[in-house]
Short mmCIF file of C-alpha atoms and ligand atoms in Angstrom, two decimals:
data_model
loop_
_atom_site.label_atom_id
_atom_site.label_comp_id
_atom_site.label_asym_id
_atom_site.label_seq_id
_atom_site.Cartn_x
_atom_site.Cartn_y
_atom_site.Cartn_z
CA MET A 1 -4.74 9.35 18.74
CA THR A 2 -6.51 8.58 15.59
CA SER A 3 -5.88 5.21 14.08
CA VAL A 4 -4.93 4.75 10.55
CA LEU A 5 -6.80 1.47 10.27
CA GLN A 6 -9.43 0.50 12.75
CA ALA A 7 -11.60 -2.97 11.68
CA GLN A 8 -13.84 -4.69 14.14
CA ALA A 9 -15.00 -8.26 12.85
CA LEU A 10 -14.26 -7.09 9.25
CA GLY A 11 -15.53 -9.70 6.70
CA LYS A 12 -15.78 -9.82 2.78
CA ARG A 13 -17.51 -12.57 0.92
CA TYR A 14 -17.89 -13.22 -2.74
CA GLY A 15 -20.50 -15.56 -3.36
CA LYS A 16 -19.86 -18.46 -1.25
CA ARG A 17 -16.59 -17.55 -0.50
CA TRP A 18 -14.81 -15.64 2.18
CA ALA A 19 -11.85 -13.43 0.96
CA LEU A 20 -11.57 -12.09 4.61
CA ARG A 21 -13.30 -12.96 7.80
CA GLU A 22 -13.23 -11.90 11.34
CA CYS A 23 -10.61 -9.10 10.99
CA THR A 24 -10.21 -6.98 13.89
CA VAL A 25 -7.09 -4.67 14.15
CA ASP A 26 -6.52 -1.27 15.23
CA ILE A 27 -3.16 0.59 14.43
CA PRO A 28 -2.21 3.86 15.61
CA ALA A 29 -1.52 6.83 12.84
CA GLY A 30 1.90 7.28 11.82
CA HIS A 31 2.86 3.67 11.11
CA VAL A 32 4.33 2.05 8.12
CA VAL A 33 2.16 -0.88 8.31
CA GLY A 34 3.10 -4.33 5.86
CA LEU A 35 0.28 -6.89 5.19
CA VAL A 36 2.12 -9.80 4.36
CA GLY A 37 0.31 -13.10 3.30
CA PRO A 38 0.45 -15.79 0.48
CA ASN A 39 -1.57 -15.67 -2.68
CA GLY A 40 -5.15 -15.38 -2.18
CA ALA A 41 -4.91 -14.58 1.26
CA GLY A 42 -7.09 -11.34 1.49
CA LYS A 43 -4.27 -9.09 1.16
CA THR A 44 -6.19 -6.91 -1.90
CA THR A 45 -9.46 -7.50 -0.30
CA LEU A 46 -8.44 -5.65 3.04
CA LEU A 47 -6.98 -2.94 1.13
CA LYS A 48 -9.93 -2.27 -1.16
CA LEU A 49 -12.04 -1.95 1.80
CA ALA A 50 -9.80 0.29 3.33
CA GLY A 51 -9.69 2.40 0.20
CA GLY A 52 -13.53 2.49 0.04
CA GLN A 53 -13.50 0.19 -3.28
CA LEU A 54 -15.33 -2.82 -1.64
CA GLU A 55 -18.22 -2.66 0.92
CA PRO A 56 -17.96 -5.00 3.93
CA THR A 57 -20.06 -7.82 4.26
CA THR A 58 -19.94 -8.02 7.99
CA GLY A 59 -18.26 -5.60 10.71
CA ASP A 60 -17.06 -2.22 10.41
CA ILE A 61 -13.92 -0.39 9.35
CA THR A 62 -12.53 3.01 9.79
CA VAL A 63 -9.46 4.97 7.96
CA LEU A 64 -8.21 8.00 9.90
CA GLY A 65 -11.27 8.12 11.83
CA GLY A 66 -13.74 8.23 8.90
CA ARG A 67 -15.79 5.49 6.96
CA PRO A 68 -13.46 4.79 3.78
CA GLY A 69 -14.80 6.39 0.50
CA SER A 70 -17.75 8.12 2.01
CA THR A 71 -17.12 11.46 1.18
CA PRO A 72 -14.91 13.42 -1.32
CA ALA A 73 -12.99 14.75 1.40
CA GLN A 74 -12.23 11.51 3.02
CA LEU A 75 -11.53 9.96 -0.27
CA ALA A 76 -8.85 12.56 -0.87
CA ARG A 77 -7.20 11.83 2.29
CA VAL A 78 -6.22 8.40 0.98
CA GLY A 79 -3.80 7.78 -1.80
CA PHE A 80 -4.24 4.20 -3.42
CA VAL A 81 -1.37 2.53 -5.83
CA ALA A 82 -3.13 -0.37 -7.07
CA GLN A 83 -1.37 -3.89 -7.61
CA ASP A 84 -0.72 -3.15 -11.52
CA THR A 85 0.26 0.37 -11.06
CA PRO A 86 -1.97 2.34 -12.91
CA LEU A 87 -0.11 4.08 -15.49
CA TYR A 88 -0.87 4.86 -18.95
CA ALA A 89 1.52 3.06 -21.85
CA ALA A 90 1.11 6.22 -24.23
CA LEU A 91 1.48 8.96 -21.66
CA THR A 92 4.84 10.48 -21.07
CA VAL A 93 6.30 11.07 -17.27
CA ALA A 94 5.52 14.79 -17.84
CA GLU A 95 1.93 14.14 -18.93
CA HIS A 96 1.68 11.94 -16.13
CA LEU A 97 2.36 14.66 -13.80
CA ARG A 98 -0.01 17.12 -15.66
CA LEU A 99 -2.64 14.97 -15.57
CA GLY A 100 -2.05 14.57 -11.65
CA ALA A 101 -2.42 17.89 -11.31
CA ARG A 102 -5.60 18.20 -13.16
CA LEU A 103 -7.41 15.51 -11.28
CA ASN A 104 -6.27 16.16 -7.54
CA PRO A 105 -7.16 19.58 -5.80
CA ARG A 106 -4.49 18.80 -3.27
CA TRP A 107 -1.75 17.93 -5.86
CA ASP A 108 1.84 19.28 -4.95
CA ALA A 109 3.53 20.09 -8.75
CA ALA A 110 6.76 21.00 -6.76
CA LEU A 111 7.15 17.48 -5.21
CA ALA A 112 6.11 15.70 -8.29
CA ARG A 113 8.51 17.40 -10.44
CA GLU A 114 11.40 17.22 -7.84
CA ARG A 115 11.35 13.79 -6.92
CA SER A 116 10.93 12.79 -10.84
CA GLY A 117 13.96 14.52 -11.38
CA GLN A 118 15.97 13.11 -8.45
CA LEU A 119 14.86 9.55 -9.78
CA GLY A 120 16.56 10.63 -13.20
CA LEU A 121 12.96 10.17 -15.13
CA ASP A 122 13.33 11.47 -18.34
CA PRO A 123 9.97 13.88 -18.51
CA SER A 124 9.54 12.75 -22.57
CA HIS A 125 9.73 9.03 -22.02
CA ARG A 126 6.28 7.13 -22.19
CA ALA A 127 5.36 5.15 -19.42
CA GLY A 128 4.97 2.04 -21.33
CA LYS A 129 8.85 2.41 -22.33
CA LEU A 130 10.04 2.28 -18.54
CA SER A 131 11.48 -0.48 -16.77
CA GLY A 132 9.28 -1.96 -13.97
CA GLY A 133 11.22 -0.06 -11.35
CA GLU A 134 11.01 3.14 -12.85
CA ARG A 135 6.91 2.75 -13.24
CA ALA A 136 6.97 1.47 -9.66
CA GLN A 137 8.82 4.99 -8.62
CA LEU A 138 6.66 6.89 -10.92
CA ALA A 139 3.46 5.44 -9.50
CA LEU A 140 5.16 6.15 -5.81
CA THR A 141 6.01 9.76 -6.97
CA LEU A 142 2.16 10.23 -8.41
CA GLY A 143 0.59 8.90 -5.09
CA LEU A 144 3.05 11.11 -2.77
CA ALA A 145 2.06 14.11 -4.71
CA LYS A 146 -1.55 13.81 -4.11
CA ARG A 147 -0.58 14.60 -0.44
CA PRO A 148 -2.64 11.90 1.08
CA GLU A 149 -2.63 11.39 5.02
CA LEU A 150 -2.41 7.37 4.06
CA LEU A 151 -0.85 6.18 1.03
CA ILE A 152 -1.98 2.38 0.48
CA MET A 153 0.15 0.51 -1.88
CA ASP A 154 -0.87 -3.03 -2.98
CA GLU A 155 2.37 -5.18 -3.79
CA PRO A 156 4.11 -2.29 -5.23
CA VAL A 157 7.34 -4.54 -5.53
CA ALA A 158 5.97 -8.07 -6.63
CA SER A 159 7.16 -7.67 -10.06
CA LEU A 160 10.69 -6.42 -9.51
CA ASP A 161 14.08 -7.67 -9.41
CA PRO A 162 15.81 -7.64 -6.26
CA LEU A 163 17.96 -4.74 -7.05
CA ALA A 164 15.08 -2.54 -7.91
CA ARG A 165 13.15 -3.97 -4.86
CA ARG A 166 15.80 -2.58 -2.73
CA GLU A 167 15.92 0.77 -4.32
CA PHE A 168 12.15 0.98 -4.19
CA LEU A 169 11.95 0.51 -0.52
CA HIS A 170 14.90 2.52 0.25
CA ARG A 171 12.66 5.61 -1.64
CA LEU A 172 9.63 4.77 0.36
CA THR A 173 11.16 4.78 3.61
CA GLU A 174 12.98 8.31 3.02
CA ALA A 175 9.54 9.41 1.48
CA THR A 176 7.90 8.48 4.77
CA ALA A 177 10.12 9.94 7.35
CA GLU A 178 10.30 13.25 5.17
CA HIS A 179 6.36 13.86 4.45
CA LYS A 180 5.36 11.90 8.10
CA LEU A 181 2.36 9.88 6.12
CA SER A 182 1.01 6.60 7.28
CA VAL A 183 1.49 4.00 4.59
CA VAL A 184 -0.23 0.25 4.48
CA LEU A 185 1.80 -1.65 1.87
CA SER A 186 1.37 -5.42 1.15
CA SER A 187 4.12 -8.20 -0.12
CA HIS A 188 4.05 -12.04 -0.13
CA LEU A 189 7.58 -11.58 1.87
CA VAL A 190 7.97 -10.34 5.27
CA SER A 191 11.74 -9.87 4.40
CA ASP A 192 10.33 -6.97 2.12
CA LEU A 193 8.48 -5.48 4.47
CA GLU A 194 10.41 -5.92 7.79
CA LYS A 195 13.01 -2.98 7.59
CA VAL A 196 10.35 -0.56 6.01
CA CYS A 197 7.46 -1.17 8.08
CA ASP A 198 7.38 -0.88 12.09
CA TYR A 199 4.01 -2.67 11.90
CA LEU A 200 2.68 -6.08 10.32
CA ILE A 201 -0.45 -7.96 9.77
CA VAL A 202 -0.05 -11.23 8.66
CA LEU A 203 -2.92 -12.82 6.86
CA VAL A 204 -3.48 -16.24 6.09
CA ASP A 205 -6.57 -18.18 4.59
CA SER A 206 -8.57 -15.18 4.96
CA ARG A 207 -7.88 -14.51 8.65
CA VAL A 208 -5.22 -12.44 10.54
CA ARG A 209 -3.01 -14.62 11.90
CA VAL A 210 -0.86 -12.39 13.94
CA ALA A 211 -0.52 -8.36 13.95
CA GLY A 212 1.78 -6.13 15.96
CA GLU A 213 4.83 -3.89 16.14
CA VAL A 214 7.47 -5.68 14.00
CA ASP A 215 10.40 -5.63 16.78
CA ARG A 216 8.08 -7.42 19.14
CA LEU A 217 7.14 -10.32 16.30
CA LEU A 218 10.26 -10.59 15.13
CA ALA A 219 11.62 -11.16 18.86
CA THR A 220 8.39 -13.64 19.65
CA HIS A 221 8.24 -15.28 15.90
CA HIS A 222 12.03 -16.46 15.43
CA ARG A 223 11.26 -17.72 11.85
CA LEU A 224 9.08 -14.67 10.70
CA THR A 225 11.68 -13.32 8.51
CA GLY A 226 11.70 -14.20 5.05
CA SER A 227 9.08 -17.11 5.76
CA LEU A 228 5.36 -17.26 6.49
CA HIS A 229 5.74 -20.95 7.75
CA ALA A 230 6.15 -19.85 11.24
CA PHE A 231 2.40 -19.38 11.39
P1 LIG B 301 -2.29 -12.07 -4.08
O1 LIG B 301 -1.13 -12.13 -3.41
O2 LIG B 301 -2.69 -13.46 -5.07
O3 LIG B 301 -2.97 -10.80 -5.18
P2 LIG B 301 -4.15 -11.60 -2.10
O4 LIG B 301 -3.68 -11.82 -0.73
O5 LIG B 301 -4.33 -10.15 -2.37
O6 LIG B 301 -3.77 -12.15 -3.26
P3 LIG B 301 -7.40 -11.38 -2.47
O7 LIG B 301 -7.20 -10.72 -4.04
O8 LIG B 301 -7.66 -10.49 -1.74
O9 LIG B 301 -5.72 -12.01 -1.98
O10 LIG B 301 -8.29 -12.64 -2.75
C1 LIG B 301 -8.56 -13.35 -1.56
C2 LIG B 301 -9.67 -14.52 -2.29
O11 LIG B 301 -10.84 -13.93 -2.61
C3 LIG B 301 -9.18 -15.00 -3.36
O12 LIG B 301 -9.33 -16.43 -3.09
C4 LIG B 301 -9.83 -14.53 -4.59
O13 LIG B 301 -9.65 -15.81 -5.50
C5 LIG B 301 -11.24 -14.02 -4.09
N1 LIG B 301 -11.50 -12.99 -4.77
C6 LIG B 301 -10.79 -11.72 -4.83
N2 LIG B 301 -11.69 -10.81 -5.70
C7 LIG B 301 -12.92 -11.71 -5.84
C8 LIG B 301 -14.00 -11.17 -7.08
N3 LIG B 301 -13.78 -10.03 -7.44
N4 LIG B 301 -14.76 -12.11 -7.24
C9 LIG B 301 -14.92 -13.42 -6.38
N5 LIG B 301 -13.57 -14.20 -5.49
C10 LIG B 301 -12.52 -12.85 -5.78
#
């Protein structure tokens, strides 16, 4: 089976500082993968390497069996929702959907309309006026409508209150089951990820501390929930 993410001794250095080092993982496709770690652990760096936005300093990475960002076709297979959801404050919800349709050859207009309707997003509302939760949901909708095989999301719930966090993660679980896509998302908190993800990568100080299926990790690392001190 194709791996969603395969890394071999992957490393990224900025000047003298290693943001990620010796990262070796192999995760079968179809998983919802959580990437957890404290500030500066290297989460964004790993996600950008997977999205093809950065080149490795050392080692190799493949995503869905291909080199990240190596061709337009490979790029179209992977959706990337950056940490500060890339919405345009002056554009309305409807304009974001139209823009998505123009920019993405695989765009699913029916899915985008249906999802934003279900979420109760007013098509005439400007993105700048949406709540944090609504912005996150719109960014997820735009990511799904691109019909990627893998959706990467960098800390999508970091700035949300507990209610909006729960709602977002619930919608994400529904969407991954319905669209059968692989997902990699990051967070500072295991508690955000343990119910949504079936695979976890724990990054501490630029290195993978532990990686594996959530059930197995929870069974062997009793204090995993809500805390990284177990590592
Ligand atoms: P956070 O949770 O705060 O977003 P993170 O786990 O996503 O952190 P990264 O953003 O990957 O961590 O950063 C890892 C390390 O690399 C940090 O020490 C950061 O300061 C450094 N770093 C990241 N990007 C750059 C850059 N463009 N130039 C120099 N150093 C960088």
